[in-house]
mmCIF file with all atom_site columns, C-alpha atoms in Angstrom:
data_model
loop_
_atom_site.group_PDB
_atom_site.id
_atom_site.type_symbol
_atom_site.label_atom_id
_atom_site.label_alt_id
_atom_site.label_comp_id
_atom_site.label_asym_id
_atom_site.label_entity_id
_atom_site.label_seq_id
_atom_site.pdbx_PDB_ins_code
_atom_site.Cartn_x
_atom_site.Cartn_y
_atom_site.Cartn_z
_atom_site.occupancy
_atom_site.B_iso_or_equiv
_atom_site.pdbx_formal_charge
_atom_site.auth_seq_id
_atom_site.auth_comp_id
_atom_site.auth_asym_id
_atom_site.auth_atom_id
_atom_site.pdbx_PDB_model_num
ATOM 1   C CA . UNK A 1 1   ? 7.384   -20.075 -24.184 1.00 86.00 ? 120 UNK A CA 1
ATOM 2   C CA . UNK A 1 2   ? 10.110  -16.785 -23.736 1.00 93.00 ? 121 UNK A CA 1
ATOM 3   C CA . UNK A 1 3   ? 7.498   -14.113 -22.452 1.00 96.00 ? 122 UNK A CA 1
ATOM 4   C CA . UNK A 1 4   ? 8.031   -10.208 -21.158 1.00 97.00 ? 123 UNK A CA 1
ATOM 5   C CA . UNK A 1 5   ? 6.008   -8.950  -18.665 1.00 98.00 ? 124 UNK A CA 1
ATOM 6   C CA . UNK A 1 6   ? 6.008   -5.740  -16.232 1.00 98.00 ? 125 UNK A CA 1
ATOM 7   C CA . UNK A 1 7   ? 6.971   -5.793  -12.695 1.00 98.00 ? 126 UNK A CA 1
ATOM 8   C CA . UNK A 1 8   ? 6.372   -2.784  -10.705 1.00 98.00 ? 127 UNK A CA 1
ATOM 9   C CA . UNK A 1 9   ? 7.986   -2.342  -7.081  1.00 98.00 ? 128 UNK A CA 1
ATOM 10  C CA . UNK A 1 10  ? 5.373   -0.173  -5.660  1.00 98.00 ? 129 UNK A CA 1
ATOM 11  C CA . UNK A 1 11  ? 5.842   2.872   -3.344  1.00 98.00 ? 130 UNK A CA 1
ATOM 12  C CA . UNK A 1 12  ? 5.250   0.742   0.081   1.00 97.00 ? 131 UNK A CA 1
ATOM 13  C CA . UNK A 1 13  ? 8.493   -1.233  -1.105  1.00 98.00 ? 132 UNK A CA 1
ATOM 14  C CA . UNK A 1 14  ? 10.906  1.605   -1.997  1.00 98.00 ? 133 UNK A CA 1
ATOM 15  C CA . UNK A 1 15  ? 9.976   3.217   0.853   1.00 98.00 ? 134 UNK A CA 1
ATOM 16  C CA . UNK A 1 16  ? 10.916  -0.138  3.006   1.00 98.00 ? 135 UNK A CA 1
ATOM 17  C CA . UNK A 1 17  ? 14.360  -0.505  0.749   1.00 98.00 ? 136 UNK A CA 1
ATOM 18  C CA . UNK A 1 18  ? 12.660  -3.769  -0.294  1.00 98.00 ? 137 UNK A CA 1
ATOM 19  C CA . UNK A 1 19  ? 14.342  -3.334  -3.641  1.00 98.00 ? 138 UNK A CA 1
ATOM 20  C CA . UNK A 1 20  ? 16.995  -5.532  -3.570  1.00 98.00 ? 139 UNK A CA 1
ATOM 21  C CA . UNK A 1 21  ? 15.543  -8.012  -1.934  1.00 98.00 ? 140 UNK A CA 1
ATOM 22  C CA . UNK A 1 22  ? 12.786  -8.570  -4.576  1.00 98.00 ? 141 UNK A CA 1
ATOM 23  C CA . UNK A 1 23  ? 15.083  -8.126  -7.378  1.00 98.00 ? 142 UNK A CA 1
ATOM 24  C CA . UNK A 1 24  ? 16.792  -11.118 -6.075  1.00 98.00 ? 143 UNK A CA 1
ATOM 25  C CA . UNK A 1 25  ? 13.574  -13.304 -5.901  1.00 98.00 ? 144 UNK A CA 1
ATOM 26  C CA . UNK A 1 26  ? 13.092  -12.117 -9.638  1.00 98.00 ? 145 UNK A CA 1
ATOM 27  C CA . UNK A 1 27  ? 16.543  -13.459 -10.533 1.00 97.00 ? 146 UNK A CA 1
ATOM 28  C CA . UNK A 1 28  ? 15.660  -16.704 -8.773  1.00 97.00 ? 147 UNK A CA 1
ATOM 29  C CA . UNK A 1 29  ? 13.092  -17.430 -9.959  1.00 97.00 ? 148 UNK A CA 1
ATOM 30  C CA . UNK A 1 30  ? 14.925  -17.331 -13.306 1.00 97.00 ? 149 UNK A CA 1
ATOM 31  C CA . UNK A 1 31  ? 13.364  -14.168 -14.554 1.00 97.00 ? 150 UNK A CA 1
ATOM 32  C CA . UNK A 1 32  ? 15.692  -11.514 -16.217 1.00 96.00 ? 151 UNK A CA 1
ATOM 33  C CA . UNK A 1 33  ? 15.196  -7.766  -16.065 1.00 97.00 ? 152 UNK A CA 1
ATOM 34  C CA . UNK A 1 34  ? 16.021  -6.517  -19.439 1.00 97.00 ? 153 UNK A CA 1
ATOM 35  C CA . UNK A 1 35  ? 14.768  -2.889  -18.637 1.00 98.00 ? 154 UNK A CA 1
ATOM 36  C CA . UNK A 1 36  ? 14.917  -1.253  -15.291 1.00 98.00 ? 155 UNK A CA 1
ATOM 37  C CA . UNK A 1 37  ? 14.505  2.426   -14.114 1.00 98.00 ? 156 UNK A CA 1
ATOM 38  C CA . UNK A 1 38  ? 12.974  4.031   -10.805 1.00 98.00 ? 157 UNK A CA 1
ATOM 39  C CA . UNK A 1 39  ? 10.389  7.344   -11.411 1.00 98.00 ? 158 UNK A CA 1
ATOM 40  C CA . UNK A 1 40  ? 7.896   8.959   -9.729  1.00 98.00 ? 159 UNK A CA 1
ATOM 41  C CA . UNK A 1 41  ? 4.464   8.452   -11.486 1.00 98.00 ? 160 UNK A CA 1
ATOM 42  C CA . UNK A 1 42  ? 2.525   11.575  -11.936 1.00 98.00 ? 161 UNK A CA 1
ATOM 43  C CA . UNK A 1 43  ? -1.429  11.456  -11.866 1.00 98.00 ? 162 UNK A CA 1
ATOM 44  C CA . UNK A 1 44  ? -1.943  11.418  -15.055 1.00 98.00 ? 163 UNK A CA 1
ATOM 45  C CA . UNK A 1 45  ? 0.580   8.803   -15.773 1.00 98.00 ? 164 UNK A CA 1
ATOM 46  C CA . UNK A 1 46  ? -1.192  6.512   -12.671 1.00 98.00 ? 165 UNK A CA 1
ATOM 47  C CA . UNK A 1 47  ? -4.835  7.019   -13.912 1.00 98.00 ? 166 UNK A CA 1
ATOM 48  C CA . UNK A 1 48  ? -3.901  5.967   -17.714 1.00 97.00 ? 167 UNK A CA 1
ATOM 49  C CA . UNK A 1 49  ? -1.870  2.709   -16.353 1.00 97.00 ? 168 UNK A CA 1
ATOM 50  C CA . UNK A 1 50  ? -5.062  1.956   -14.511 1.00 96.00 ? 169 UNK A CA 1
ATOM 51  C CA . UNK A 1 51  ? -7.517  3.245   -16.642 1.00 94.00 ? 170 UNK A CA 1
ATOM 52  C CA . UNK A 1 52  ? -9.376  -0.458  -16.304 1.00 92.00 ? 171 UNK A CA 1
ATOM 53  C CA . UNK A 1 53  ? -10.200 0.471   -12.927 1.00 93.00 ? 172 UNK A CA 1
ATOM 54  C CA . UNK A 1 54  ? -11.662 3.718   -13.695 1.00 95.00 ? 173 UNK A CA 1
ATOM 55  C CA . UNK A 1 55  ? -14.936 4.143   -11.571 1.00 93.00 ? 174 UNK A CA 1
ATOM 56  C CA . UNK A 1 56  ? -14.222 1.044   -9.361  1.00 92.00 ? 175 UNK A CA 1
ATOM 57  C CA . UNK A 1 57  ? -14.501 2.073   -5.875  1.00 91.00 ? 176 UNK A CA 1
ATOM 58  C CA . UNK A 1 58  ? -10.480 1.927   -5.022  1.00 92.00 ? 177 UNK A CA 1
ATOM 59  C CA . UNK A 1 59  ? -9.637  3.850   -8.193  1.00 95.00 ? 178 UNK A CA 1
ATOM 60  C CA . UNK A 1 60  ? -8.983  6.997   -6.458  1.00 96.00 ? 179 UNK A CA 1
ATOM 61  C CA . UNK A 1 61  ? -7.269  5.478   -3.548  1.00 95.00 ? 180 UNK A CA 1
ATOM 62  C CA . UNK A 1 62  ? -5.261  3.267   -5.464  1.00 95.00 ? 181 UNK A CA 1
ATOM 63  C CA . UNK A 1 63  ? -3.644  6.238   -8.234  1.00 97.00 ? 182 UNK A CA 1
ATOM 64  C CA . UNK A 1 64  ? -3.518  8.323   -4.699  1.00 97.00 ? 183 UNK A CA 1
ATOM 65  C CA . UNK A 1 65  ? -1.151  5.215   -3.185  1.00 97.00 ? 184 UNK A CA 1
ATOM 66  C CA . UNK A 1 66  ? 0.751   5.011   -6.722  1.00 98.00 ? 185 UNK A CA 1
ATOM 67  C CA . UNK A 1 67  ? 1.996   8.625   -6.730  1.00 98.00 ? 186 UNK A CA 1
ATOM 68  C CA . UNK A 1 68  ? 3.056   8.791   -3.164  1.00 98.00 ? 187 UNK A CA 1
ATOM 69  C CA . UNK A 1 69  ? 6.644   8.034   -3.294  1.00 98.00 ? 188 UNK A CA 1
ATOM 70  C CA . UNK A 1 70  ? 8.976   6.648   -6.076  1.00 98.00 ? 189 UNK A CA 1
ATOM 71  C CA . UNK A 1 71  ? 8.517   3.198   -7.608  1.00 98.00 ? 190 UNK A CA 1
ATOM 72  C CA . UNK A 1 72  ? 10.852  0.715   -9.716  1.00 98.00 ? 191 UNK A CA 1
ATOM 73  C CA . UNK A 1 73  ? 9.636   -0.382  -13.221 1.00 98.00 ? 192 UNK A CA 1
ATOM 74  C CA . UNK A 1 74  ? 10.865  -3.655  -14.892 1.00 98.00 ? 193 UNK A CA 1
ATOM 75  C CA . UNK A 1 75  ? 10.436  -5.667  -17.538 1.00 98.00 ? 194 UNK A CA 1
ATOM 76  C CA . UNK A 1 76  ? 11.074  -9.023  -16.955 1.00 98.00 ? 195 UNK A CA 1
ATOM 77  C CA . UNK A 1 77  ? 12.010  -11.757 -19.588 1.00 97.00 ? 196 UNK A CA 1
ATOM 78  C CA . UNK A 1 78  ? 11.640  -15.536 -19.349 1.00 97.00 ? 197 UNK A CA 1
ATOM 79  C CA . UNK A 1 79  ? 10.368  -18.968 -19.879 1.00 97.00 ? 198 UNK A CA 1
ATOM 80  C CA . UNK A 1 80  ? 6.710   -18.114 -19.039 1.00 97.00 ? 199 UNK A CA 1
ATOM 81  C CA . UNK A 1 81  ? 7.455   -15.090 -17.433 1.00 98.00 ? 200 UNK A CA 1
ATOM 82  C CA . UNK A 1 82  ? 3.836   -14.087 -16.899 1.00 98.00 ? 201 UNK A CA 1
ATOM 83  C CA . UNK A 1 83  ? 2.667   -16.800 -15.328 1.00 98.00 ? 202 UNK A CA 1
ATOM 84  C CA . UNK A 1 84  ? 6.362   -17.441 -12.724 1.00 98.00 ? 203 UNK A CA 1
ATOM 85  C CA . UNK A 1 85  ? 5.984   -13.999 -11.962 1.00 98.00 ? 204 UNK A CA 1
ATOM 86  C CA . UNK A 1 86  ? 2.554   -14.006 -10.375 1.00 98.00 ? 205 UNK A CA 1
ATOM 87  C CA . UNK A 1 87  ? 3.673   -16.876 -8.565  1.00 98.00 ? 206 UNK A CA 1
ATOM 88  C CA . UNK A 1 88  ? 6.534   -15.406 -6.864  1.00 98.00 ? 207 UNK A CA 1
ATOM 89  C CA . UNK A 1 89  ? 4.227   -12.034 -6.263  1.00 98.00 ? 208 UNK A CA 1
ATOM 90  C CA . UNK A 1 90  ? 1.546   -14.089 -4.690  1.00 98.00 ? 209 UNK A CA 1
ATOM 91  C CA . UNK A 1 91  ? -1.894  -13.220 -4.134  1.00 97.00 ? 210 UNK A CA 1
ATOM 92  C CA . UNK A 1 92  ? -3.257  -9.850  -4.585  1.00 94.00 ? 211 UNK A CA 1
ATOM 93  C CA . UNK A 1 93  ? -4.414  -10.217 -0.637  1.00 95.00 ? 212 UNK A CA 1
ATOM 94  C CA . UNK A 1 94  ? -1.218  -10.827 1.519   1.00 96.00 ? 213 UNK A CA 1
ATOM 95  C CA . UNK A 1 95  ? -3.448  -12.659 3.686   1.00 96.00 ? 214 UNK A CA 1
ATOM 96  C CA . UNK A 1 96  ? -4.511  -15.053 0.684   1.00 96.00 ? 215 UNK A CA 1
ATOM 97  C CA . UNK A 1 97  ? -0.920  -15.416 -0.969  1.00 97.00 ? 216 UNK A CA 1
ATOM 98  C CA . UNK A 1 98  ? 1.108   -18.356 -0.194  1.00 97.00 ? 217 UNK A CA 1
ATOM 99  C CA . UNK A 1 99  ? 4.050   -19.041 2.163   1.00 97.00 ? 218 UNK A CA 1
ATOM 100 C CA . UNK A 1 100 ? 7.414   -17.421 0.574   1.00 97.00 ? 219 UNK A CA 1
ATOM 101 C CA . UNK A 1 101 ? 5.993   -15.064 -1.713  1.00 98.00 ? 220 UNK A CA 1
ATOM 102 C CA . UNK A 1 102 ? 6.926   -11.265 -1.947  1.00 98.00 ? 221 UNK A CA 1
ATOM 103 C CA . UNK A 1 103 ? 3.028   -10.217 -0.757  1.00 98.00 ? 222 UNK A CA 1
ATOM 104 C CA . UNK A 1 104 ? 2.840   -12.584 2.279   1.00 98.00 ? 223 UNK A CA 1
ATOM 105 C CA . UNK A 1 105 ? 6.559   -11.693 3.093   1.00 98.00 ? 224 UNK A CA 1
ATOM 106 C CA . UNK A 1 106 ? 6.557   -8.177  2.616   1.00 98.00 ? 225 UNK A CA 1
ATOM 107 C CA . UNK A 1 107 ? 2.823   -6.645  1.595   1.00 97.00 ? 226 UNK A CA 1
ATOM 108 C CA . UNK A 1 108 ? 1.171   -3.870  4.633   1.00 96.00 ? 227 UNK A CA 1
ATOM 109 C CA . UNK A 1 109 ? -2.471  -4.723  3.043   1.00 94.00 ? 228 UNK A CA 1
ATOM 110 C CA . UNK A 1 110 ? -4.084  -5.274  0.318   1.00 92.00 ? 229 UNK A CA 1
ATOM 111 C CA . UNK A 1 111 ? -3.852  -2.129  -1.900  1.00 90.00 ? 230 UNK A CA 1
ATOM 112 C CA . UNK A 1 112 ? 0.191   -1.854  -0.593  1.00 95.00 ? 231 UNK A CA 1
ATOM 113 C CA . UNK A 1 113 ? 0.945   -4.931  -1.516  1.00 96.00 ? 232 UNK A CA 1
ATOM 114 C CA . UNK A 1 114 ? 4.457   -4.286  -2.645  1.00 98.00 ? 233 UNK A CA 1
ATOM 115 C CA . UNK A 1 115 ? 4.346   -5.266  -6.214  1.00 98.00 ? 234 UNK A CA 1
ATOM 116 C CA . UNK A 1 116 ? 2.363   -5.348  -9.672  1.00 97.00 ? 235 UNK A CA 1
ATOM 117 C CA . UNK A 1 117 ? 2.390   -8.100  -12.642 1.00 97.00 ? 236 UNK A CA 1
ATOM 118 C CA . UNK A 1 118 ? 0.809   -8.064  -16.020 1.00 97.00 ? 237 UNK A CA 1
ATOM 119 C CA . UNK A 1 119 ? -2.129  -11.070 -16.271 1.00 96.00 ? 238 UNK A CA 1
ATOM 120 C CA . UNK A 1 120 ? -2.410  -11.358 -19.224 1.00 97.00 ? 239 UNK A CA 1
ATOM 121 C CA . UNK A 1 121 ? 0.273   -11.070 -22.598 1.00 97.00 ? 240 UNK A CA 1
ATOM 122 C CA . UNK A 1 122 ? -1.967  -8.353  -23.897 1.00 97.00 ? 241 UNK A CA 1
ATOM 123 C CA . UNK A 1 123 ? -1.607  -6.454  -20.767 1.00 96.00 ? 242 UNK A CA 1
ATOM 124 C CA . UNK A 1 124 ? 2.048   -7.098  -20.658 1.00 97.00 ? 243 UNK A CA 1
ATOM 125 C CA . UNK A 1 125 ? 2.447   -5.557  -24.148 1.00 97.00 ? 244 UNK A CA 1
ATOM 126 C CA . UNK A 1 126 ? 0.355   -2.735  -23.221 1.00 97.00 ? 245 UNK A CA 1
ATOM 127 C CA . UNK A 1 127 ? 1.865   -2.403  -19.681 1.00 97.00 ? 246 UNK A CA 1
ATOM 128 C CA . UNK A 1 128 ? 5.467   -2.581  -21.098 1.00 97.00 ? 247 UNK A CA 1
ATOM 129 C CA . UNK A 1 129 ? 4.823   -0.160  -23.674 1.00 97.00 ? 248 UNK A CA 1
ATOM 130 C CA . UNK A 1 130 ? 3.331   2.089   -21.780 1.00 98.00 ? 249 UNK A CA 1
ATOM 131 C CA . UNK A 1 131 ? 6.438   2.531   -19.538 1.00 98.00 ? 250 UNK A CA 1
ATOM 132 C CA . UNK A 1 132 ? 9.157   1.438   -21.805 1.00 98.00 ? 251 UNK A CA 1
ATOM 133 C CA . UNK A 1 133 ? 10.320  2.353   -25.313 1.00 95.00 ? 252 UNK A CA 1
ATOM 134 C CA . UNK A 1 134 ? 12.296  -0.152  -27.649 1.00 92.00 ? 253 UNK A CA 1
ATOM 135 C CA . UNK A 1 135 ? 15.796  1.687   -26.737 1.00 93.00 ? 254 UNK A CA 1
ATOM 136 C CA . UNK A 1 136 ? 15.351  0.816   -22.910 1.00 95.00 ? 255 UNK A CA 1
ATOM 137 C CA . UNK A 1 137 ? 15.423  -2.554  -23.222 1.00 94.00 ? 256 UNK A CA 1
ATOM 138 C CA . UNK A 1 138 ? 18.606  -4.192  -23.005 1.00 92.00 ? 257 UNK A CA 1
ATOM 139 C CA . UNK A 1 139 ? 19.943  -8.085  -22.722 1.00 77.00 ? 258 UNK A CA 1
ATOM 140 C CA . UNK A 1 140 ? 22.672  -8.558  -20.332 1.00 71.00 ? 259 UNK A CA 1
ATOM 141 C CA . UNK A 1 141 ? 24.306  -11.187 -22.987 1.00 68.00 ? 260 UNK A CA 1
ATOM 142 C CA . UNK A 1 142 ? 24.106  -8.063  -25.894 1.00 54.00 ? 261 UNK A CA 1
#
């Protein structure tokens, strides 16, 4: 089934010039970026995006990290895009990520783990709509 998912290249990876390497892995996995932009999140944007984690011990440090530098936001589309992107990313904790995954190869630690991806269709719908409007979505064949 063709799906859409959100991908974020986080500040640690942007700072280390890994945008191209990560984008290449996305395309090699058969996922098509159909929307992409670089931005620096405001504190309010980061808090709103991560609202499901509000009240958890890591919430404040996560927000501080996500506003510490630019991020690259993408909507990826493809067959089983959510599952496929999560496999390419690897486990949240890079110490537990499979060899060859983005987080195993590029993450600095569990917080500075280089990328984000939606975990379910409902989450993907919220997350893609949070950062992109319909006019920003383009299909390469269009």
